[in-house]
Tab-separated table of C-alpha atoms in Angstrom:
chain	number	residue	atom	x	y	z
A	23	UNK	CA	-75.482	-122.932	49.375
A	24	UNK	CA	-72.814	-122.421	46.212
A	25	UNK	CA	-76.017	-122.491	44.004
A	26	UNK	CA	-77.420	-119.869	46.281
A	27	UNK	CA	-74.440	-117.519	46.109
A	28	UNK	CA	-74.127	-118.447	42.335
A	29	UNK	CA	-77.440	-116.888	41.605
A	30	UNK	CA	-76.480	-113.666	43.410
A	31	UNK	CA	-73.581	-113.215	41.998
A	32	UNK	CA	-75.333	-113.213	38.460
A	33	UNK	CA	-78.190	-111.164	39.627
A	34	UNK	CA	-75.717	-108.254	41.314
A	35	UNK	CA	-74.015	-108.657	37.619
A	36	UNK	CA	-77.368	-107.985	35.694
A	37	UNK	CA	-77.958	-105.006	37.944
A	38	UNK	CA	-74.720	-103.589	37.498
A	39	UNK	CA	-75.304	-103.992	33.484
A	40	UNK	CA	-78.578	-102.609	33.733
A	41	UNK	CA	-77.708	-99.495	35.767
A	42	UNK	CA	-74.291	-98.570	34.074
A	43	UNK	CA	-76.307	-98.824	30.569
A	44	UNK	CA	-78.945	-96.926	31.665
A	45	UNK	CA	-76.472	-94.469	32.522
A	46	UNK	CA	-74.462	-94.792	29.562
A	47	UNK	CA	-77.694	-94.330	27.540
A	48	UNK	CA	-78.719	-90.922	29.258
A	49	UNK	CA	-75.394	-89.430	29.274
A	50	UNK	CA	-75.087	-90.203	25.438
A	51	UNK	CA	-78.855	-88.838	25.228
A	52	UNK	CA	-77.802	-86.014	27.111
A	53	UNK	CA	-75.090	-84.982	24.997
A	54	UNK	CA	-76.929	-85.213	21.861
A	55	UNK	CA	-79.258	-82.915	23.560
A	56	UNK	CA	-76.424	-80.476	24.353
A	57	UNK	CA	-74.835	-81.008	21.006
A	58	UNK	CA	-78.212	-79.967	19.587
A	59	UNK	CA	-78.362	-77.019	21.373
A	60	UNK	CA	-75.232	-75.541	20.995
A	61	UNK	CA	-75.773	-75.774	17.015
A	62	UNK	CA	-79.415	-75.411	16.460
A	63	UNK	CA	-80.664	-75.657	12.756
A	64	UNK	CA	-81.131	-72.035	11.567
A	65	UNK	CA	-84.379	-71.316	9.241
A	66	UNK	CA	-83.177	-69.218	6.445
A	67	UNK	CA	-85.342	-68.398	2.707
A	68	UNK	CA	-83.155	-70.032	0.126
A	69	UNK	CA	-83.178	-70.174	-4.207
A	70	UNK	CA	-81.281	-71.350	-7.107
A	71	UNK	CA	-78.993	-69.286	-9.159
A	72	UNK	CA	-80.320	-68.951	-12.596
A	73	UNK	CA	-78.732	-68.876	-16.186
A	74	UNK	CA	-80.667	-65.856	-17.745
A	75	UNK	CA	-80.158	-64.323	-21.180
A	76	UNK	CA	-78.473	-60.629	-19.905
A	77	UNK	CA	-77.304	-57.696	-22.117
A	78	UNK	CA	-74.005	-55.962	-20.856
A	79	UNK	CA	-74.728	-52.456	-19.823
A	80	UNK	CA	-73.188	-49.262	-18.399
A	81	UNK	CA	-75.342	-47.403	-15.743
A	82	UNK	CA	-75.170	-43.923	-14.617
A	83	UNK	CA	-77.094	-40.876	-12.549
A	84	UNK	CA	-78.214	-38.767	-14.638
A	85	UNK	CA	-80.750	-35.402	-14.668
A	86	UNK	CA	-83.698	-34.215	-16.008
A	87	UNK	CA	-83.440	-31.487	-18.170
A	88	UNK	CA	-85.677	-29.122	-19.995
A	89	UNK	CA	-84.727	-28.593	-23.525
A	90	UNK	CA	-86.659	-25.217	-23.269
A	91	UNK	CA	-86.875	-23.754	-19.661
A	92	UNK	CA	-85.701	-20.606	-18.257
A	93	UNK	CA	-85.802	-18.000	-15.477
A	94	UNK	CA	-88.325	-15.073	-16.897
A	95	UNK	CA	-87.083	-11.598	-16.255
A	96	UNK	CA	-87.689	-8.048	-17.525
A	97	UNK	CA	-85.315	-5.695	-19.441
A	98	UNK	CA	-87.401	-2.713	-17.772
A	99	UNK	CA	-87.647	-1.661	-14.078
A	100	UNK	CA	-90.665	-0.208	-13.014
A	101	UNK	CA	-93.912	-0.795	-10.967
A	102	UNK	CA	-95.694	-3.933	-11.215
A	103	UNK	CA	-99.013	-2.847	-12.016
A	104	UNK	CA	-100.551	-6.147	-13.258
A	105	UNK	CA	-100.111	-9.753	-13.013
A	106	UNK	CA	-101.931	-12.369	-15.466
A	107	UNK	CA	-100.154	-15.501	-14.001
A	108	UNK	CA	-100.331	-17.735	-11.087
A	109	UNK	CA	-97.738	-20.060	-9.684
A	110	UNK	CA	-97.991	-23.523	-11.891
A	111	UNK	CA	-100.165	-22.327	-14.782
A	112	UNK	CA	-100.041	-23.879	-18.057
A	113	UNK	CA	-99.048	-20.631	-20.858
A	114	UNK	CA	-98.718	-20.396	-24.167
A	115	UNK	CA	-95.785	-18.758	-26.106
A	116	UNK	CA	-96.738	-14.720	-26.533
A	117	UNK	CA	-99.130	-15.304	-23.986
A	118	UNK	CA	-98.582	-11.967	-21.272
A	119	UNK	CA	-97.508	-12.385	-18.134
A	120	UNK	CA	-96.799	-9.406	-16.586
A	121	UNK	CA	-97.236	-5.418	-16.708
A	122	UNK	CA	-94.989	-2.950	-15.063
A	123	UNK	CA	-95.914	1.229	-15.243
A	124	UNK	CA	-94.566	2.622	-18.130
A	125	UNK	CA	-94.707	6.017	-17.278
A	126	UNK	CA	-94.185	8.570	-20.323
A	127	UNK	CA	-93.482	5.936	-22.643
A	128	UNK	CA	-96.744	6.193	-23.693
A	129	UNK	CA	-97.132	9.967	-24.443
A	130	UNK	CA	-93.380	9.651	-26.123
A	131	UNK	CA	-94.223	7.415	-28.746
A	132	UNK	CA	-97.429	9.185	-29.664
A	133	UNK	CA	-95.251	12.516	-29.657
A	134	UNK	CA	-92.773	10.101	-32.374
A	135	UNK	CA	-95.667	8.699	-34.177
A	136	UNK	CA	-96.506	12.514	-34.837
A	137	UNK	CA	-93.080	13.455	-35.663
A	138	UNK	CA	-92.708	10.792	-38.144
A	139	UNK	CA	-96.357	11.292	-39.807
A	140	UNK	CA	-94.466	14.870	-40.535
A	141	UNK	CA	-91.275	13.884	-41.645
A	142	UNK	CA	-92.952	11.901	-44.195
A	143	UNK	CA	-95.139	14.059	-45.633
A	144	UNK	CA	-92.277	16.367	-45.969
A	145	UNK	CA	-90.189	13.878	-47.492
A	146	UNK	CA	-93.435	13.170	-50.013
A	147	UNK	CA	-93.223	16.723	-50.644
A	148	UNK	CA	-89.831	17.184	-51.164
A	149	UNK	CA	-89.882	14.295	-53.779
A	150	UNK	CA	-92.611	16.196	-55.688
A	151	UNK	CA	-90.508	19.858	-56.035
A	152	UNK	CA	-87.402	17.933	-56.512
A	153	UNK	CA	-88.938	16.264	-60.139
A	154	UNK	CA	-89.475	19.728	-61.087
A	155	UNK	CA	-85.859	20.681	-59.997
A	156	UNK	CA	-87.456	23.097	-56.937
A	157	UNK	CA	-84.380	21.704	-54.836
A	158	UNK	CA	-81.059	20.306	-54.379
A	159	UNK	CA	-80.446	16.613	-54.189
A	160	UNK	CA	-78.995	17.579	-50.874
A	161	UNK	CA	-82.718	18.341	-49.467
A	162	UNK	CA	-83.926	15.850	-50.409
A	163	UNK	CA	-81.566	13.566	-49.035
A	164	UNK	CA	-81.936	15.841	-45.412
A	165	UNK	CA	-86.043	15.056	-45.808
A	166	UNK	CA	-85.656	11.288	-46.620
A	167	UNK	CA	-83.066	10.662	-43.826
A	168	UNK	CA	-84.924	12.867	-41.578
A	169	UNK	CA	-88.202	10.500	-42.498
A	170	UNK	CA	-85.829	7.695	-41.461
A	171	UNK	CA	-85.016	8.758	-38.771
A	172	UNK	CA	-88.427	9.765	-36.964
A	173	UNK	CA	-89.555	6.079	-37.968
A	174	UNK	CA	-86.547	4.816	-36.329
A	175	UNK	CA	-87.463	6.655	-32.964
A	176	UNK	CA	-90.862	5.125	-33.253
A	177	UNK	CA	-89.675	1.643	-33.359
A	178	UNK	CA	-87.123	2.025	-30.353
A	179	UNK	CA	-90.171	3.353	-28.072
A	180	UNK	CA	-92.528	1.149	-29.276
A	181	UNK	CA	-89.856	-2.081	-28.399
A	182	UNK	CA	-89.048	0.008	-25.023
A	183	UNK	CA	-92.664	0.233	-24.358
A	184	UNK	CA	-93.383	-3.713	-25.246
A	185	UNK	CA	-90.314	-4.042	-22.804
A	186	UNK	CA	-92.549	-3.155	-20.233
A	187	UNK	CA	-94.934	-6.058	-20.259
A	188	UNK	CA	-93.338	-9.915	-19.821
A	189	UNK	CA	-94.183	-12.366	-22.133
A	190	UNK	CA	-94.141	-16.189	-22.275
A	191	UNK	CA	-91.151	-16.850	-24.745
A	192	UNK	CA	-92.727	-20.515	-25.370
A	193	UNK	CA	-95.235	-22.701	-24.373
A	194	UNK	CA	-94.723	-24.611	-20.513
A	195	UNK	CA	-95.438	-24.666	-17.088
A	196	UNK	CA	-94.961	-22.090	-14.856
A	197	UNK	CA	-93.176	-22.078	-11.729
A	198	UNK	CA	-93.873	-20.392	-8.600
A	199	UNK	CA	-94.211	-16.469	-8.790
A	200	UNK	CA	-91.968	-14.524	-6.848
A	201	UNK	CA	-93.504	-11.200	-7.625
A	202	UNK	CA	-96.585	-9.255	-6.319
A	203	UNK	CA	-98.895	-6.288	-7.667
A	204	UNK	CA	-97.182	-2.928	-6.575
A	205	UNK	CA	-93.763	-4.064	-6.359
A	206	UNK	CA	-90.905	-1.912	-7.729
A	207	UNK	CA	-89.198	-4.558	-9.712
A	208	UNK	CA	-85.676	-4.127	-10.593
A	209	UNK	CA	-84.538	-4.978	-14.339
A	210	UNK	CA	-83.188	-8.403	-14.257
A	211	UNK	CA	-84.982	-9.866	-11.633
A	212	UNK	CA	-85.955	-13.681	-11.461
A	213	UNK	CA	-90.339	-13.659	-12.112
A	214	UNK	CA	-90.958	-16.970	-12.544
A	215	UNK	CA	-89.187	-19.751	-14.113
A	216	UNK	CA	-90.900	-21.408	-17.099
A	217	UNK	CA	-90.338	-25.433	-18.167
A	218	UNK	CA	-91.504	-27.065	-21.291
A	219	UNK	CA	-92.604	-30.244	-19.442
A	220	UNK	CA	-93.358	-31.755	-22.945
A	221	UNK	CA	-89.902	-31.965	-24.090
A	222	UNK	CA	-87.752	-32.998	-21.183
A	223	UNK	CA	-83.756	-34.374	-21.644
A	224	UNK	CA	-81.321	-36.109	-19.227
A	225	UNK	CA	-77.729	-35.252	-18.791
A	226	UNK	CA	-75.485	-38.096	-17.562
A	227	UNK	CA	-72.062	-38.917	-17.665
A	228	UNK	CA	-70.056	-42.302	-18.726
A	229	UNK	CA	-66.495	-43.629	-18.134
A	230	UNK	CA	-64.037	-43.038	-21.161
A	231	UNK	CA	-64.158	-46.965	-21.351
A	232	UNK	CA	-67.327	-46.796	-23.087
A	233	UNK	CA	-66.213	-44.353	-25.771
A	234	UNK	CA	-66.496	-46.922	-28.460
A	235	UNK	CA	-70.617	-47.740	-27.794
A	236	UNK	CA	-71.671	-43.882	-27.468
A	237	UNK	CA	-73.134	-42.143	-30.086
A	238	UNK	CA	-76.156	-40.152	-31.174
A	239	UNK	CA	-79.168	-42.275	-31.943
A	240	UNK	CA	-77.895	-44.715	-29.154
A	241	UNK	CA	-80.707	-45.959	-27.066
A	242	UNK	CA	-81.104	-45.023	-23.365
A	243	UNK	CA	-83.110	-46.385	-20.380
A	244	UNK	CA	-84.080	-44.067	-18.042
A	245	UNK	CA	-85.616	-45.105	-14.711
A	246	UNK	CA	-86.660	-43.691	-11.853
A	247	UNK	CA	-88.653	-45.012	-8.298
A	248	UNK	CA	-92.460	-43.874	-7.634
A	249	UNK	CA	-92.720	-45.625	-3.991
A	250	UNK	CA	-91.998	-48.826	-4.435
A	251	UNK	CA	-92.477	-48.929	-8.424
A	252	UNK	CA	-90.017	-48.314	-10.981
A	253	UNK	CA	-91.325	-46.426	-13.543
A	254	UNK	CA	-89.122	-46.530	-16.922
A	255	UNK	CA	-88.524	-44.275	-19.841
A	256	UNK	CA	-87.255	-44.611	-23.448
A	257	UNK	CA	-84.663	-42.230	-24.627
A	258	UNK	CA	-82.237	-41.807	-27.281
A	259	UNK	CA	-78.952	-40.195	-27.091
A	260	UNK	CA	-78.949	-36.794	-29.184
A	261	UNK	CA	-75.303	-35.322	-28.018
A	262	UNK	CA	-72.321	-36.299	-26.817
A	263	UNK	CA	-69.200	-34.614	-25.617
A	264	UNK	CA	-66.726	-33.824	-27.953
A	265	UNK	CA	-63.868	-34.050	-25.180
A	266	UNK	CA	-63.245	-36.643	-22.093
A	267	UNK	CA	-63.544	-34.381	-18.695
A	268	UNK	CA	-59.963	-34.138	-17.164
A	269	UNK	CA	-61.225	-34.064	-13.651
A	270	UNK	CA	-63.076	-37.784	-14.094
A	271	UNK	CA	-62.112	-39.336	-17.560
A	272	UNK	CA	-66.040	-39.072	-18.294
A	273	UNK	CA	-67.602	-38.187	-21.160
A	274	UNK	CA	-71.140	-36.127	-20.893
A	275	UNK	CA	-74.381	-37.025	-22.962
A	276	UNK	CA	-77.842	-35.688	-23.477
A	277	UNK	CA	-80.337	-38.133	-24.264
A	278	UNK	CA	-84.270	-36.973	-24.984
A	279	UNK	CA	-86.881	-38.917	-23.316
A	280	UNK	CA	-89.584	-40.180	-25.382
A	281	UNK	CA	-92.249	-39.579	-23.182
A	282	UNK	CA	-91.514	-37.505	-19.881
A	283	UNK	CA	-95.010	-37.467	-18.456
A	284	UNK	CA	-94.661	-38.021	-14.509
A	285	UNK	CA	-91.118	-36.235	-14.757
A	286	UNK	CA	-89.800	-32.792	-13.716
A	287	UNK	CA	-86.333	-30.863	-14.612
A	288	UNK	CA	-83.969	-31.016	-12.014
A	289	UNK	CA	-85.102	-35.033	-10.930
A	290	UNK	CA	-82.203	-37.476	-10.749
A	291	UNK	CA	-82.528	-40.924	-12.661
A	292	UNK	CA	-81.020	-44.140	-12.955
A	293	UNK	CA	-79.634	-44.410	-16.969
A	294	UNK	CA	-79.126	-47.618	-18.231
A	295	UNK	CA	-77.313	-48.233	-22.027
A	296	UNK	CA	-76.991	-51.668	-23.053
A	297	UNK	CA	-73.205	-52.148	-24.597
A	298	UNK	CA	-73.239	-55.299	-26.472
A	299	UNK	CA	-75.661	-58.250	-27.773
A	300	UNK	CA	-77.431	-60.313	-24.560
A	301	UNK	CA	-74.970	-63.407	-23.096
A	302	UNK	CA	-75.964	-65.602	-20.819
A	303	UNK	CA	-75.562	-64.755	-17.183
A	304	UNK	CA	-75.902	-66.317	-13.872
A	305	UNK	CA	-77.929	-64.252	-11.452
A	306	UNK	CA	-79.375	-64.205	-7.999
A	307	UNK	CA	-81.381	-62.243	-6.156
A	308	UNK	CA	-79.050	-59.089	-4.768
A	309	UNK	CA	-80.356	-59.570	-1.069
A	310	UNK	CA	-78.607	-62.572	-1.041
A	311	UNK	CA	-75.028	-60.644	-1.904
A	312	UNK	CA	-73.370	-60.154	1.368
A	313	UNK	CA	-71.396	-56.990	0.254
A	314	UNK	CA	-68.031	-56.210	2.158
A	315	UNK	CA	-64.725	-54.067	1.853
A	316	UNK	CA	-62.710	-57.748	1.912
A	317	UNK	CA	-64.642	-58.810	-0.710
A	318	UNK	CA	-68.327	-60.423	-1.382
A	319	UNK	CA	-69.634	-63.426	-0.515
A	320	UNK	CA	-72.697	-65.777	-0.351
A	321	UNK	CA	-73.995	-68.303	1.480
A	322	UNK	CA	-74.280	-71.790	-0.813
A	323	UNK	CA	-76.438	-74.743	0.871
A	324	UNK	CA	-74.899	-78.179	0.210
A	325	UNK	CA	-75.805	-81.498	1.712
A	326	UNK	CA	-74.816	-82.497	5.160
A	327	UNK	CA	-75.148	-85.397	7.329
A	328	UNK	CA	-78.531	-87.379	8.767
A	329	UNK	CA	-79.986	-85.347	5.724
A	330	UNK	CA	-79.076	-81.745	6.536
A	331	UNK	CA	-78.096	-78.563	4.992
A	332	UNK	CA	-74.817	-77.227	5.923
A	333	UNK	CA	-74.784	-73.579	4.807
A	334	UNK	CA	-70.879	-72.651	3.566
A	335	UNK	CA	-69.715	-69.118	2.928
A	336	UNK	CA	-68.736	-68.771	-0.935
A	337	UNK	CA	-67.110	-65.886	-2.212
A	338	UNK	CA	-68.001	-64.052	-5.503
A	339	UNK	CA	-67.148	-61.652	-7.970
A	340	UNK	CA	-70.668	-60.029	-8.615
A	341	UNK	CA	-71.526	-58.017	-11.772
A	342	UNK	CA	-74.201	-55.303	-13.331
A	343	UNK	CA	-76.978	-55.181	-11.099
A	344	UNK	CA	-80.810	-55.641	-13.306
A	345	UNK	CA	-83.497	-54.979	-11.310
A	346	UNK	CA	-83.670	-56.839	-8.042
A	347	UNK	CA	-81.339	-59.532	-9.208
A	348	UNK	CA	-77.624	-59.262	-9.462
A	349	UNK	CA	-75.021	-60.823	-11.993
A	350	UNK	CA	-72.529	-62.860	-10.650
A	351	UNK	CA	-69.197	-63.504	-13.067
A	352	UNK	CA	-67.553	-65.954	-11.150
A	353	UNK	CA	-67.902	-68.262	-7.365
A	354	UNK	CA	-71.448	-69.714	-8.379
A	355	UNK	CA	-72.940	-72.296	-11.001
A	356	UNK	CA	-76.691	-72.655	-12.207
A	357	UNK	CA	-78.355	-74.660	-9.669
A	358	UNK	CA	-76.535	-73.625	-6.733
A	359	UNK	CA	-78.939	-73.242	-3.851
A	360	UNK	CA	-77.742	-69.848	-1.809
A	361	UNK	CA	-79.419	-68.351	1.217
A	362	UNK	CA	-81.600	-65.196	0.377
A	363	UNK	CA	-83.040	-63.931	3.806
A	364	UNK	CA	-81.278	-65.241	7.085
A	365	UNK	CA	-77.700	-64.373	6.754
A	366	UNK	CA	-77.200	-62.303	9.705
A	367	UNK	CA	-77.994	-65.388	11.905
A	368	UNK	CA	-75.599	-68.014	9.993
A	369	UNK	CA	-71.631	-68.723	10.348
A	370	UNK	CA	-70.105	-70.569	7.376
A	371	UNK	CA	-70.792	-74.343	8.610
A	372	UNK	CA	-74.162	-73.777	10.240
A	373	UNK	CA	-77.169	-76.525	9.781
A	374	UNK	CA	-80.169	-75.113	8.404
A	375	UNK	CA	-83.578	-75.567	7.674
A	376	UNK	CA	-85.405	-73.668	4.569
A	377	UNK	CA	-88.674	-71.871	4.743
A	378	UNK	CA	-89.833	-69.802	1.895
A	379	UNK	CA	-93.121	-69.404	2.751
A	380	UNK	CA	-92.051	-66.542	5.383
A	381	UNK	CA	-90.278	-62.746	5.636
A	382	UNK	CA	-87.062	-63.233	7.906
């Protein structure tokens, strides 16, 4: 009977052990689960700072400019009577543009041309009797100044009648015409504006910081974005301000663009002038620069437990911006792994996973 109760006892025992560790077990299961859940490994894109040979630069706005372009306009008001232009035509310098009436201008300088024909043949004339002493030096000064001055009468009507026709002052590109046939046109008023497209400029201005580095013959990169391209330009810096503005310690500088094609006066640009000799740099991509008013920061990825990544927020002092990558002067080392896509979803301390292979 004490055998019986014996082997009872140790049975009730085993079941006890078995049941309380099986509970034990799912309970520790289950808050591994919840554990897991609560702090789920985040998939971010992730890369490694690089050292990369950089030149220090100063970047401004800058814009295109035409070394020859202006607003065409007549001296003479009249009637349009012809146009010889349309809006974005090609013309070369002389080339004419534009014809207003002249009215009597025509019949006046004929009338001159007449007057003058007379005036010297009577200067001629007088010339001839005065070598034979027929006159007084005093008529013959009255014929030759007379002469003078009926050629002098031609030339002002003949430049008031060219007056009435526009001409291209140089060769460019026309702009859009804002004139039609039989339209009284008012002296001084806008016709079209003409650009030499061949020889285009960019004005930009500089802190007073970089005095030292700007001169003429300094070279200039100009860039500007076509979509999603970046198109680039040489230039070289032909002026520069002989005075620092007082309104933003800047100085102003012209630099001529090598070769414009693709560009247009009045276009804003990107203008990059390299300062000093390349250094070495660390840089990382810019989208992984979480810029803020408190400061900037990135996320680093360092080792973690049961072979994680634990993603830790790192703040940085970032530099010049080339391209799509940014220079960072202090806060990272080459090598440093730092999250490039996936920050909105991460807290400093997160796990995470890395997949580069997709657009988060």
């Amino acid at each position: 009977m004490k055998k019986a109760f014996l082997l009872v006892g140790i049975a009730l025992v085993l079941l006890v052990v078995v049941v309380g560790g099986s509970y034990f077990w799912r309970q520790r299961q289950l808050h591994a689960a919840l554990q897991a859940a609560a702090n789920p490994l985040v998939t971010v894109s992730a890369t490694k700072a690089e050292e990369k040979s950089v030149a220090p630069e100063a970047t401004a706005v800058g814009q295109v400019v035409a070394q020859a372009g202006a607003v065409l306009s007549l001296q003479t008001a009249g009637v349009i009577t012809g146009l010889e232009f349309h809006s974005g035509q090609a013309v070369q310098a002389g080339q004419t543009l534009l014809q207003v009436n002249p009215g009597a201008l025509p019949g006046q300088l004929q009338e001159a041309r007449a007057q003058a024909a007379l005036a010297q043949s009577n200067f001629a004339r007088a010339q001839k009797v005065y070598a034979i002493h027929g006159i007084s030096t005093a008529a013959l000064d009255k014929a030759q100044y007379d002469a003078a001055a009926a050629a002098g009468k031609v030339q002002a009507l003949q430049d008031e009648l060219a007056n009435t026709q526009l001409r291209a002052p140089f060769a460019g590109v026309l702009g859009l015409r804002q004139v039609n046939v039989g339209q009284y046109l008012t002296a001084g008023s806008p016709v079209v504006s003409l650009e030499n497209l061949q020889a285009l400029s960019v004005d930009f201005t500089l802190p007073q910081r970089s005095a030292r580095t700007l001169h003429p013959g300094a070279q200039v990169t100009v860039q500007i974005h076509d979509g999603d391209r970046v198109e680039q330009y040489d230039a070289t810096v032909t002026a520069v301000s002989s005075h620092v503005d007082a309104d933003n310690r800047a100085l102003a500088l012209r630099a001529r663009i090598a070769k414009p094609t693709g560009l247009k006066p009045g276009m804003y640009v990107q203008v990059r002038l390299q300062q000093a000799a390349p250094q070495a740099q660390v840089m990382i991509p810019t989208v992984a620069v979480s810029f803020h008013s408190y400061g900037d920061f990135v996320y680093v990825l360092k080792p973690g437990p049961k072979h994680t990544l634990i993603a830790h927020e790192q703040p940085v002092e970032t530099g010049s911006q080339v391209g799509q990558m940014t220079v960072i002067r202090s806060g990272l080392q080459a090598g440093d792994e730092v999250v490039t896509a996936g920050q909105v979803k991460l807290r400093n301390g997160d796990a995470v996973r890395i997949n580069n292979a997709v657009t988060l």
